[in-house]
Tab-separated table of N, CA and C in Angstrom:
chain	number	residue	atom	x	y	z
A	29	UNK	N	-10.979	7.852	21.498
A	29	UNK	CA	-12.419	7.762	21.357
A	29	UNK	C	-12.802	6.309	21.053
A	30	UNK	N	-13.658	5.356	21.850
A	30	UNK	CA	-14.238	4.443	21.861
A	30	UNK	C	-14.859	4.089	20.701
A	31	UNK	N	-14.898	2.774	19.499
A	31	UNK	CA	-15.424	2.863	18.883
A	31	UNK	C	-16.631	1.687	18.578
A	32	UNK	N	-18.016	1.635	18.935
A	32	UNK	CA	-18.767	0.582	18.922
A	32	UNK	C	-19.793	0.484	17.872
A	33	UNK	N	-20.090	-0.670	17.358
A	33	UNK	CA	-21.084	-0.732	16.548
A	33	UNK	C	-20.991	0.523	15.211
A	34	UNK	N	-19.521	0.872	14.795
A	34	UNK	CA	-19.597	1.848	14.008
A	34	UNK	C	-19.695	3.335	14.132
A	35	UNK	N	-20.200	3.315	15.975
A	35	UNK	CA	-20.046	5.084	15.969
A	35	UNK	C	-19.076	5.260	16.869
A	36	UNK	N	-18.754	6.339	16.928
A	36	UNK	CA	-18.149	6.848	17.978
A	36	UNK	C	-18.580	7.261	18.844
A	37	UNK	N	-18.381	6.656	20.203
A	37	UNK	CA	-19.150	7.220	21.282
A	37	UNK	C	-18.169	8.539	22.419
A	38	UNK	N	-19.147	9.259	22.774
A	38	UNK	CA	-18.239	10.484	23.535
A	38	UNK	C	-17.270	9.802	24.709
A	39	UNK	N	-16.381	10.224	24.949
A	39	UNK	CA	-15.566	9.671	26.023
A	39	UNK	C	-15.553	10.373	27.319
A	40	UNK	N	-16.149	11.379	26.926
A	40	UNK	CA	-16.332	12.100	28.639
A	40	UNK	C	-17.558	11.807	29.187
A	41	UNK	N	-18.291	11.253	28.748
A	41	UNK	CA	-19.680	11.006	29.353
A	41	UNK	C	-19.671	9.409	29.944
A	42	UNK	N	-20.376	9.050	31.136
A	42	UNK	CA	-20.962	8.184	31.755
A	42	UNK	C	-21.241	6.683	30.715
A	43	UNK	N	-21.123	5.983	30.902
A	43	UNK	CA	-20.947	4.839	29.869
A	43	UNK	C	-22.386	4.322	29.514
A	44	UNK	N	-23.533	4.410	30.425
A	44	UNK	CA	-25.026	4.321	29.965
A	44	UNK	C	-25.089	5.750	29.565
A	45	UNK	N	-24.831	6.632	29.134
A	45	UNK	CA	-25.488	8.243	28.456
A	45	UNK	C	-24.737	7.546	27.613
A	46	UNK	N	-23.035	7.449	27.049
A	46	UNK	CA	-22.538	7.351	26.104
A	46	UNK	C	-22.732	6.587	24.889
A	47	UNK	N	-23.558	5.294	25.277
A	47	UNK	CA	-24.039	4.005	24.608
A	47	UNK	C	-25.440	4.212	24.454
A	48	UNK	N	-25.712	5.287	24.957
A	48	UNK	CA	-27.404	5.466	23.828
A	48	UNK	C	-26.821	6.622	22.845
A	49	UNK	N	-25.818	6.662	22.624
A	49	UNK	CA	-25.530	7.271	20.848
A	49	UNK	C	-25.969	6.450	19.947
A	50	UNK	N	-25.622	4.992	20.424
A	50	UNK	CA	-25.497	4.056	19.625
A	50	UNK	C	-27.602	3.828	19.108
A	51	UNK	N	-27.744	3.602	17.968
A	51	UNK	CA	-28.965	3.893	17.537
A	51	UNK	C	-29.808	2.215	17.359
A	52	UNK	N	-30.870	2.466	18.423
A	52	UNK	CA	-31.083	1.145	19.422
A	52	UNK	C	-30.656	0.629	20.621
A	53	UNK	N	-30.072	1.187	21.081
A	53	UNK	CA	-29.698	1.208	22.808
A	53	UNK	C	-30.588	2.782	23.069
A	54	UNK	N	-31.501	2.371	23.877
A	54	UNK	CA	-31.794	3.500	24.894
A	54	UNK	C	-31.218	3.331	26.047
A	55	UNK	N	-31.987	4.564	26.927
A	55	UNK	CA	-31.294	4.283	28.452
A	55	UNK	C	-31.210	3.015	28.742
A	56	UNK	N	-32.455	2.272	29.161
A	56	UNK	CA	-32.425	0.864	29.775
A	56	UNK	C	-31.659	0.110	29.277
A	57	UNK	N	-31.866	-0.328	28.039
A	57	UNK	CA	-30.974	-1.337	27.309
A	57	UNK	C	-29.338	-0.752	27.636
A	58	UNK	N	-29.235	0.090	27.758
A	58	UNK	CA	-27.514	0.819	28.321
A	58	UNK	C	-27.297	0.530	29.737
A	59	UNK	N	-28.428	0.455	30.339
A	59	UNK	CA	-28.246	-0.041	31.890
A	59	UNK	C	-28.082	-1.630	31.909
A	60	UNK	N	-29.097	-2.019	31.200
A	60	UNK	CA	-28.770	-3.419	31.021
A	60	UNK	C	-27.186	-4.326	30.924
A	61	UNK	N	-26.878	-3.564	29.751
A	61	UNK	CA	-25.092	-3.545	29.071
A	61	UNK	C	-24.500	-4.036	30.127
A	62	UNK	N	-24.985	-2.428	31.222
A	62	UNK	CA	-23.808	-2.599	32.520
A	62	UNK	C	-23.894	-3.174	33.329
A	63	UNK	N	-24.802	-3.798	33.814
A	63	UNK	CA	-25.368	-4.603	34.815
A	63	UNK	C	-24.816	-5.882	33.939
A	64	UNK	N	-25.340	-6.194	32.772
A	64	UNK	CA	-24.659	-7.814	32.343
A	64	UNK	C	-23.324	-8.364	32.503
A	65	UNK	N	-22.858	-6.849	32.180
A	65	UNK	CA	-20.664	-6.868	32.101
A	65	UNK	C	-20.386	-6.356	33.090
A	66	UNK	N	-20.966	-5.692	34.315
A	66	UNK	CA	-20.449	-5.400	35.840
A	66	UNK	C	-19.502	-4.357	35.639
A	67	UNK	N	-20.114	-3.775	34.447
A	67	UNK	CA	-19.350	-2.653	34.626
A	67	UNK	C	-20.201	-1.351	35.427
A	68	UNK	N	-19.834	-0.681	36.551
A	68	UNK	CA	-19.477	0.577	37.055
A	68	UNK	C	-20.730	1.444	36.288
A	69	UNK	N	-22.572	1.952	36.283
A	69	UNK	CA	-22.769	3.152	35.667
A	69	UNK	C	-21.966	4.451	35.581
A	70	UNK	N	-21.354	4.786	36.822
A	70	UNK	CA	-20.624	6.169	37.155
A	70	UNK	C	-19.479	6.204	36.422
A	71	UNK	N	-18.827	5.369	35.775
A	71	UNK	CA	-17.587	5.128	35.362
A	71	UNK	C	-17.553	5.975	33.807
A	72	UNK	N	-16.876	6.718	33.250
A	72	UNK	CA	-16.881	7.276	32.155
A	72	UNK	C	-15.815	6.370	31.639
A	73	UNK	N	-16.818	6.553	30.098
A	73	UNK	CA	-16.235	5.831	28.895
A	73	UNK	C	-14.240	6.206	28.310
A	74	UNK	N	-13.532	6.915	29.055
A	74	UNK	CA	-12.211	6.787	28.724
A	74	UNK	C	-11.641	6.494	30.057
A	75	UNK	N	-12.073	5.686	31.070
A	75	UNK	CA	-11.786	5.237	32.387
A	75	UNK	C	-11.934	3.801	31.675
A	76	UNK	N	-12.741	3.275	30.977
A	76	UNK	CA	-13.167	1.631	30.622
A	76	UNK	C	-11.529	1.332	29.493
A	77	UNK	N	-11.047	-0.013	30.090
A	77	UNK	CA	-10.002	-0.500	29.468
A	77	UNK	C	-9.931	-1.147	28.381
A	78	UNK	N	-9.481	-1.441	27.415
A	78	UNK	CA	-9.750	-2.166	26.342
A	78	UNK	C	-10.402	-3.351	26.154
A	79	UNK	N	-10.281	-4.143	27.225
A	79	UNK	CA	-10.720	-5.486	27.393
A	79	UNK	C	-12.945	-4.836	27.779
A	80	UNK	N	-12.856	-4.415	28.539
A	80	UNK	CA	-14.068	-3.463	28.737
A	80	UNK	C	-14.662	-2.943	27.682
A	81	UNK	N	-13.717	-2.165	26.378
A	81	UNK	CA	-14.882	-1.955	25.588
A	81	UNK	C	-15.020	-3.133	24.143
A	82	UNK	N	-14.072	-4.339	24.488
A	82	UNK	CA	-14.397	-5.306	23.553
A	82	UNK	C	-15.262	-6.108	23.958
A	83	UNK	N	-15.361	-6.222	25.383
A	83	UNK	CA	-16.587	-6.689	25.674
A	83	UNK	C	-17.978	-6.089	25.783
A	84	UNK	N	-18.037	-4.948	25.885
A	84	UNK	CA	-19.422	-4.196	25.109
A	84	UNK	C	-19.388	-4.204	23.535
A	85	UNK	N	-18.236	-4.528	23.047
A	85	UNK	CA	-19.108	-4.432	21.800
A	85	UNK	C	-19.451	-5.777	21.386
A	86	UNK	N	-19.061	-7.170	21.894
A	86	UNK	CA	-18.758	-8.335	21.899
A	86	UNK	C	-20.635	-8.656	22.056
A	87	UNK	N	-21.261	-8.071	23.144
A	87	UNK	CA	-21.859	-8.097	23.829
A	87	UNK	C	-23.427	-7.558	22.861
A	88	UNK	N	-22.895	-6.375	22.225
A	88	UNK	CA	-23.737	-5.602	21.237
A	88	UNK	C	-24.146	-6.260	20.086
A	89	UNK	N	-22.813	-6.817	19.808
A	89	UNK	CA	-23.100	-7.677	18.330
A	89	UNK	C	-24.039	-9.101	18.675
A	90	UNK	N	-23.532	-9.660	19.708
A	90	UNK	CA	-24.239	-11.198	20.165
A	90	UNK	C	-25.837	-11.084	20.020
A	91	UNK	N	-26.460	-9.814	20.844
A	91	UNK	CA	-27.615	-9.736	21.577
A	91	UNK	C	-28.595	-8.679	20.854
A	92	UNK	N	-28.333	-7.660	20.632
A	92	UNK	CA	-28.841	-6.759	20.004
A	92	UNK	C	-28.724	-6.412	18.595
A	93	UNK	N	-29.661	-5.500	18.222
A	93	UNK	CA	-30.295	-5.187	16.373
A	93	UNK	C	-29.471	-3.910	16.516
A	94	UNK	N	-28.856	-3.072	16.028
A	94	UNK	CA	-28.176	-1.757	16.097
A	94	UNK	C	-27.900	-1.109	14.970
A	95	UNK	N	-28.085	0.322	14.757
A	95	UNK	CA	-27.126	1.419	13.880
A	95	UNK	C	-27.762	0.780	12.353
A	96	UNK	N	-27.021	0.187	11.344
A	96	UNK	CA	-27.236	-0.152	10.010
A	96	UNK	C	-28.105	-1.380	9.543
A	97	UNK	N	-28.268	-2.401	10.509
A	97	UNK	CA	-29.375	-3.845	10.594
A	97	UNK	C	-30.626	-3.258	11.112
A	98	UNK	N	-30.972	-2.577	12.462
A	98	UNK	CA	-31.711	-1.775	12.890
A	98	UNK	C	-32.335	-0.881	11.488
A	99	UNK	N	-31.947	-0.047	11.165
A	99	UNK	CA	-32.358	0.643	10.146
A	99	UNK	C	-32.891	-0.004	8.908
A	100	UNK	N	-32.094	-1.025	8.502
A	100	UNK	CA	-32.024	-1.496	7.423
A	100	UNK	C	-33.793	-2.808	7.675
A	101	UNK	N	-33.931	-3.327	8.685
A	101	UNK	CA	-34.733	-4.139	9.108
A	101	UNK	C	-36.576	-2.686	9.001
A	102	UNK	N	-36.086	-1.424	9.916
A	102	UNK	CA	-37.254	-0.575	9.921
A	102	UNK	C	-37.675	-0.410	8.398
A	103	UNK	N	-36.961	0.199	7.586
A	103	UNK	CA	-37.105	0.275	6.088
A	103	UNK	C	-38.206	-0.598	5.735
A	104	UNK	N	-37.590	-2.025	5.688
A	104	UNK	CA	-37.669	-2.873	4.951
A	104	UNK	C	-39.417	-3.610	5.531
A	105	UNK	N	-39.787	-3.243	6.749
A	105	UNK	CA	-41.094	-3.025	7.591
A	105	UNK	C	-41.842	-1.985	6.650
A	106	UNK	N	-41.255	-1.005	6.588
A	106	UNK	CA	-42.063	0.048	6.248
A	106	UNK	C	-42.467	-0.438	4.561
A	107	UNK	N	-41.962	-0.770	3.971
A	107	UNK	CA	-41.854	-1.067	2.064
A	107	UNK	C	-42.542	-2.585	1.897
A	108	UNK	N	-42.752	-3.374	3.231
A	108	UNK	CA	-43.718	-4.575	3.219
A	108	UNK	C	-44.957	-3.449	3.541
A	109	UNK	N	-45.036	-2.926	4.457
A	109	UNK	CA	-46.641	-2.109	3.973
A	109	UNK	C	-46.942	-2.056	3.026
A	110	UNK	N	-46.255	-0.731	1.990
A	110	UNK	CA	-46.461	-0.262	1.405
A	110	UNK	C	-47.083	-1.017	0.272
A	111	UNK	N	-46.367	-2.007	-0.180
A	111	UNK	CA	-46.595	-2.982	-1.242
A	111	UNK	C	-47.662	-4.112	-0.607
A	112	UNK	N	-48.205	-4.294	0.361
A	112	UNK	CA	-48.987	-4.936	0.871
A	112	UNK	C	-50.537	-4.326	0.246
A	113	UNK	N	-50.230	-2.994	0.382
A	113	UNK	CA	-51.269	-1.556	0.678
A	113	UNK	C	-52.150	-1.679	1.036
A	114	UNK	N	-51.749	-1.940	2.797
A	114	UNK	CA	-52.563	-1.959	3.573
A	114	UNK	C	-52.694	-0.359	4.024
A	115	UNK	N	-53.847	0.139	5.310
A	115	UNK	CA	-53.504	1.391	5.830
A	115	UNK	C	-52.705	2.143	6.101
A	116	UNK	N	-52.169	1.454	6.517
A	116	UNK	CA	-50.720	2.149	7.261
A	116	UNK	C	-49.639	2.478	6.072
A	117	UNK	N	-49.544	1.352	4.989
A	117	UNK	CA	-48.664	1.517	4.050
A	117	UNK	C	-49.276	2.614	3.175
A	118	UNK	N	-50.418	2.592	3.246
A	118	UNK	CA	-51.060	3.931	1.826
A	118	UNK	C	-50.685	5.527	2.693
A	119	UNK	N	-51.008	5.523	3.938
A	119	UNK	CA	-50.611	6.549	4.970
A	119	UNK	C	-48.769	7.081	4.587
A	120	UNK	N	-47.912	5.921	4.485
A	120	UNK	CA	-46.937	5.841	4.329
A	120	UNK	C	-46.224	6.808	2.863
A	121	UNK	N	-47.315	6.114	2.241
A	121	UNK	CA	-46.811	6.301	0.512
A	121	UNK	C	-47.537	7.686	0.248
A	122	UNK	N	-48.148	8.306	0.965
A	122	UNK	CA	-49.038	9.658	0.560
A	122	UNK	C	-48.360	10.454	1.841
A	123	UNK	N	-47.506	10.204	2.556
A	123	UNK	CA	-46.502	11.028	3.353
A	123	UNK	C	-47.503	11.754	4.381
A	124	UNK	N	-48.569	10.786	4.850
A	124	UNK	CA	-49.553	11.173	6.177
A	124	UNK	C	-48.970	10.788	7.148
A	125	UNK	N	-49.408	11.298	8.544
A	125	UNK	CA	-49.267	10.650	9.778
A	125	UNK	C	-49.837	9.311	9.681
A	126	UNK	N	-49.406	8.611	10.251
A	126	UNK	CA	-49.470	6.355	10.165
A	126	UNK	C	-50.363	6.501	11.418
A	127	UNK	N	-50.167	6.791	12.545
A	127	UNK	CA	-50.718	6.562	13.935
A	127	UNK	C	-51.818	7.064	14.160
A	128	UNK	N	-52.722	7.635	13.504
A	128	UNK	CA	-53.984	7.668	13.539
A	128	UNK	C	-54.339	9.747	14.207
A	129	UNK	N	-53.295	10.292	14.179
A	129	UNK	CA	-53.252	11.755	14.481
A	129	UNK	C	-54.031	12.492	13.671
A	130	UNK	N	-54.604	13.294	14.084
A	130	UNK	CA	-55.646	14.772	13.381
A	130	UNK	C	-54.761	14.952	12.101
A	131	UNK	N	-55.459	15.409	11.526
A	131	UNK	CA	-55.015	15.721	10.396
A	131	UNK	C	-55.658	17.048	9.087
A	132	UNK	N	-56.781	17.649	10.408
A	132	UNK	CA	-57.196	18.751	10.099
A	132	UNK	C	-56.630	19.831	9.690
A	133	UNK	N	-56.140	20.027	11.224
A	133	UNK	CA	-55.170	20.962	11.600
A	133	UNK	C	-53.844	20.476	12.114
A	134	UNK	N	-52.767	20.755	11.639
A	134	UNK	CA	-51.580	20.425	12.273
A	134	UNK	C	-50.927	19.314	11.126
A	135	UNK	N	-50.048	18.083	12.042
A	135	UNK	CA	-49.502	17.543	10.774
A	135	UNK	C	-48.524	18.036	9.940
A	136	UNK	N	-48.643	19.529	10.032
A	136	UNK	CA	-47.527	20.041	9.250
A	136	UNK	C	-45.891	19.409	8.944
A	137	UNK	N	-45.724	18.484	9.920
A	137	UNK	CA	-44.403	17.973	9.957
A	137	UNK	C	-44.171	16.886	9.048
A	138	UNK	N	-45.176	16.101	8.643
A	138	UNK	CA	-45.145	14.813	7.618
A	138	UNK	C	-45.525	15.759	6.317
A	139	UNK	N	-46.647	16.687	6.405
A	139	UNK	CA	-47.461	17.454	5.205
A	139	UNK	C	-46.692	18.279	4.865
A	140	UNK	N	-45.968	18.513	5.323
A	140	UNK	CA	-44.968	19.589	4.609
A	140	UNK	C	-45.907	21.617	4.663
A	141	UNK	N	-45.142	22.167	4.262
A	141	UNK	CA	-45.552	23.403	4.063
A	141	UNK	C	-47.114	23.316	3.924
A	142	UNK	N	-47.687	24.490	4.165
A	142	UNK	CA	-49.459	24.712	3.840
A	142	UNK	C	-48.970	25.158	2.268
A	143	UNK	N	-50.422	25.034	1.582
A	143	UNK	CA	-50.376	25.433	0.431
A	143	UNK	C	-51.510	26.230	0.053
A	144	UNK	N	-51.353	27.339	-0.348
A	144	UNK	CA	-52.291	28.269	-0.747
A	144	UNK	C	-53.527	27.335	-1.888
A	145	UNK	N	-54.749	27.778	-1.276
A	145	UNK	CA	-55.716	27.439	-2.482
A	145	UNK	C	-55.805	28.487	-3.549
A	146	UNK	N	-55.428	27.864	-4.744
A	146	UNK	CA	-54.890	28.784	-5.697
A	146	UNK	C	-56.194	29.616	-6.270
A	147	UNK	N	-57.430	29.529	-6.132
A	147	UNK	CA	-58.520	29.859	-6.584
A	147	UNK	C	-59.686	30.352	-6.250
A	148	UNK	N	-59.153	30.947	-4.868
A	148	UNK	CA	-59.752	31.487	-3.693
A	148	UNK	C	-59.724	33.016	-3.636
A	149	UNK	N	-60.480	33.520	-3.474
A	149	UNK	CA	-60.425	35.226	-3.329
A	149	UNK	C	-61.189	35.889	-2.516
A	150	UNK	N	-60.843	37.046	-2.028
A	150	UNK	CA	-61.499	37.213	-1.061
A	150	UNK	C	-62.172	38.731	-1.031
């Protein structure tokens, strides 16, 4: 099993599907990869030789944000809002939708569970 940027990527799969495990490579940027290093799309990831996957990861580290910097960089975006407290950061810190979504109805996914109005009768 191939190991890049810290994950493990599947070895039976296609080497652009296999390298969007990696968190910050989507498709394109995985097409990109292969087109830069001439490697083969059709080619599955336990067909690529060692020299092949040191140069994708050679390649990963040079050029791209990935996996634990990636993450660590979004965070650290999100907690300059917050402490800014601007919109987006107060949205943030009260666990609302940020992007400007209804919030009537729905939302349930940031809002968590509905909550009974405790003082209501009917």
């Amino acid at each position: 099993m191939a190991r890049i940027a810290g994950v493990n990527i599947p070895t039976a799969k296609r080497v652009p599907i296999a390298l969007t495990y990696i968190t910050g490579i989507g498709p394109r940027t995985a097409e990109t990869i292969c087109e830069a290093l001439k490697i083969e799309p059709a080619r599955r990831v336990n067909q690529l030789t060692d020299a092949e996957v040191l140069a994708i990861r050679e390649y990963i580290d040079a050029n791209l944000t990935v996996e634990g910097d990636l993450r660590r960089e979004v965070t650290m975006n999100i907690k300059r809002l917050m402490d800014l407290g601007c919109y987006r950061g107060l949205r943030h810190r009260k666990g609302l939708p940020v992007r400007g979504q209804r919030t009537h109805t729905n939302a349930r996914t940031r809002k968590g569970p509905a909550k009974a109005i405790a003082g209501k009768k009917k």
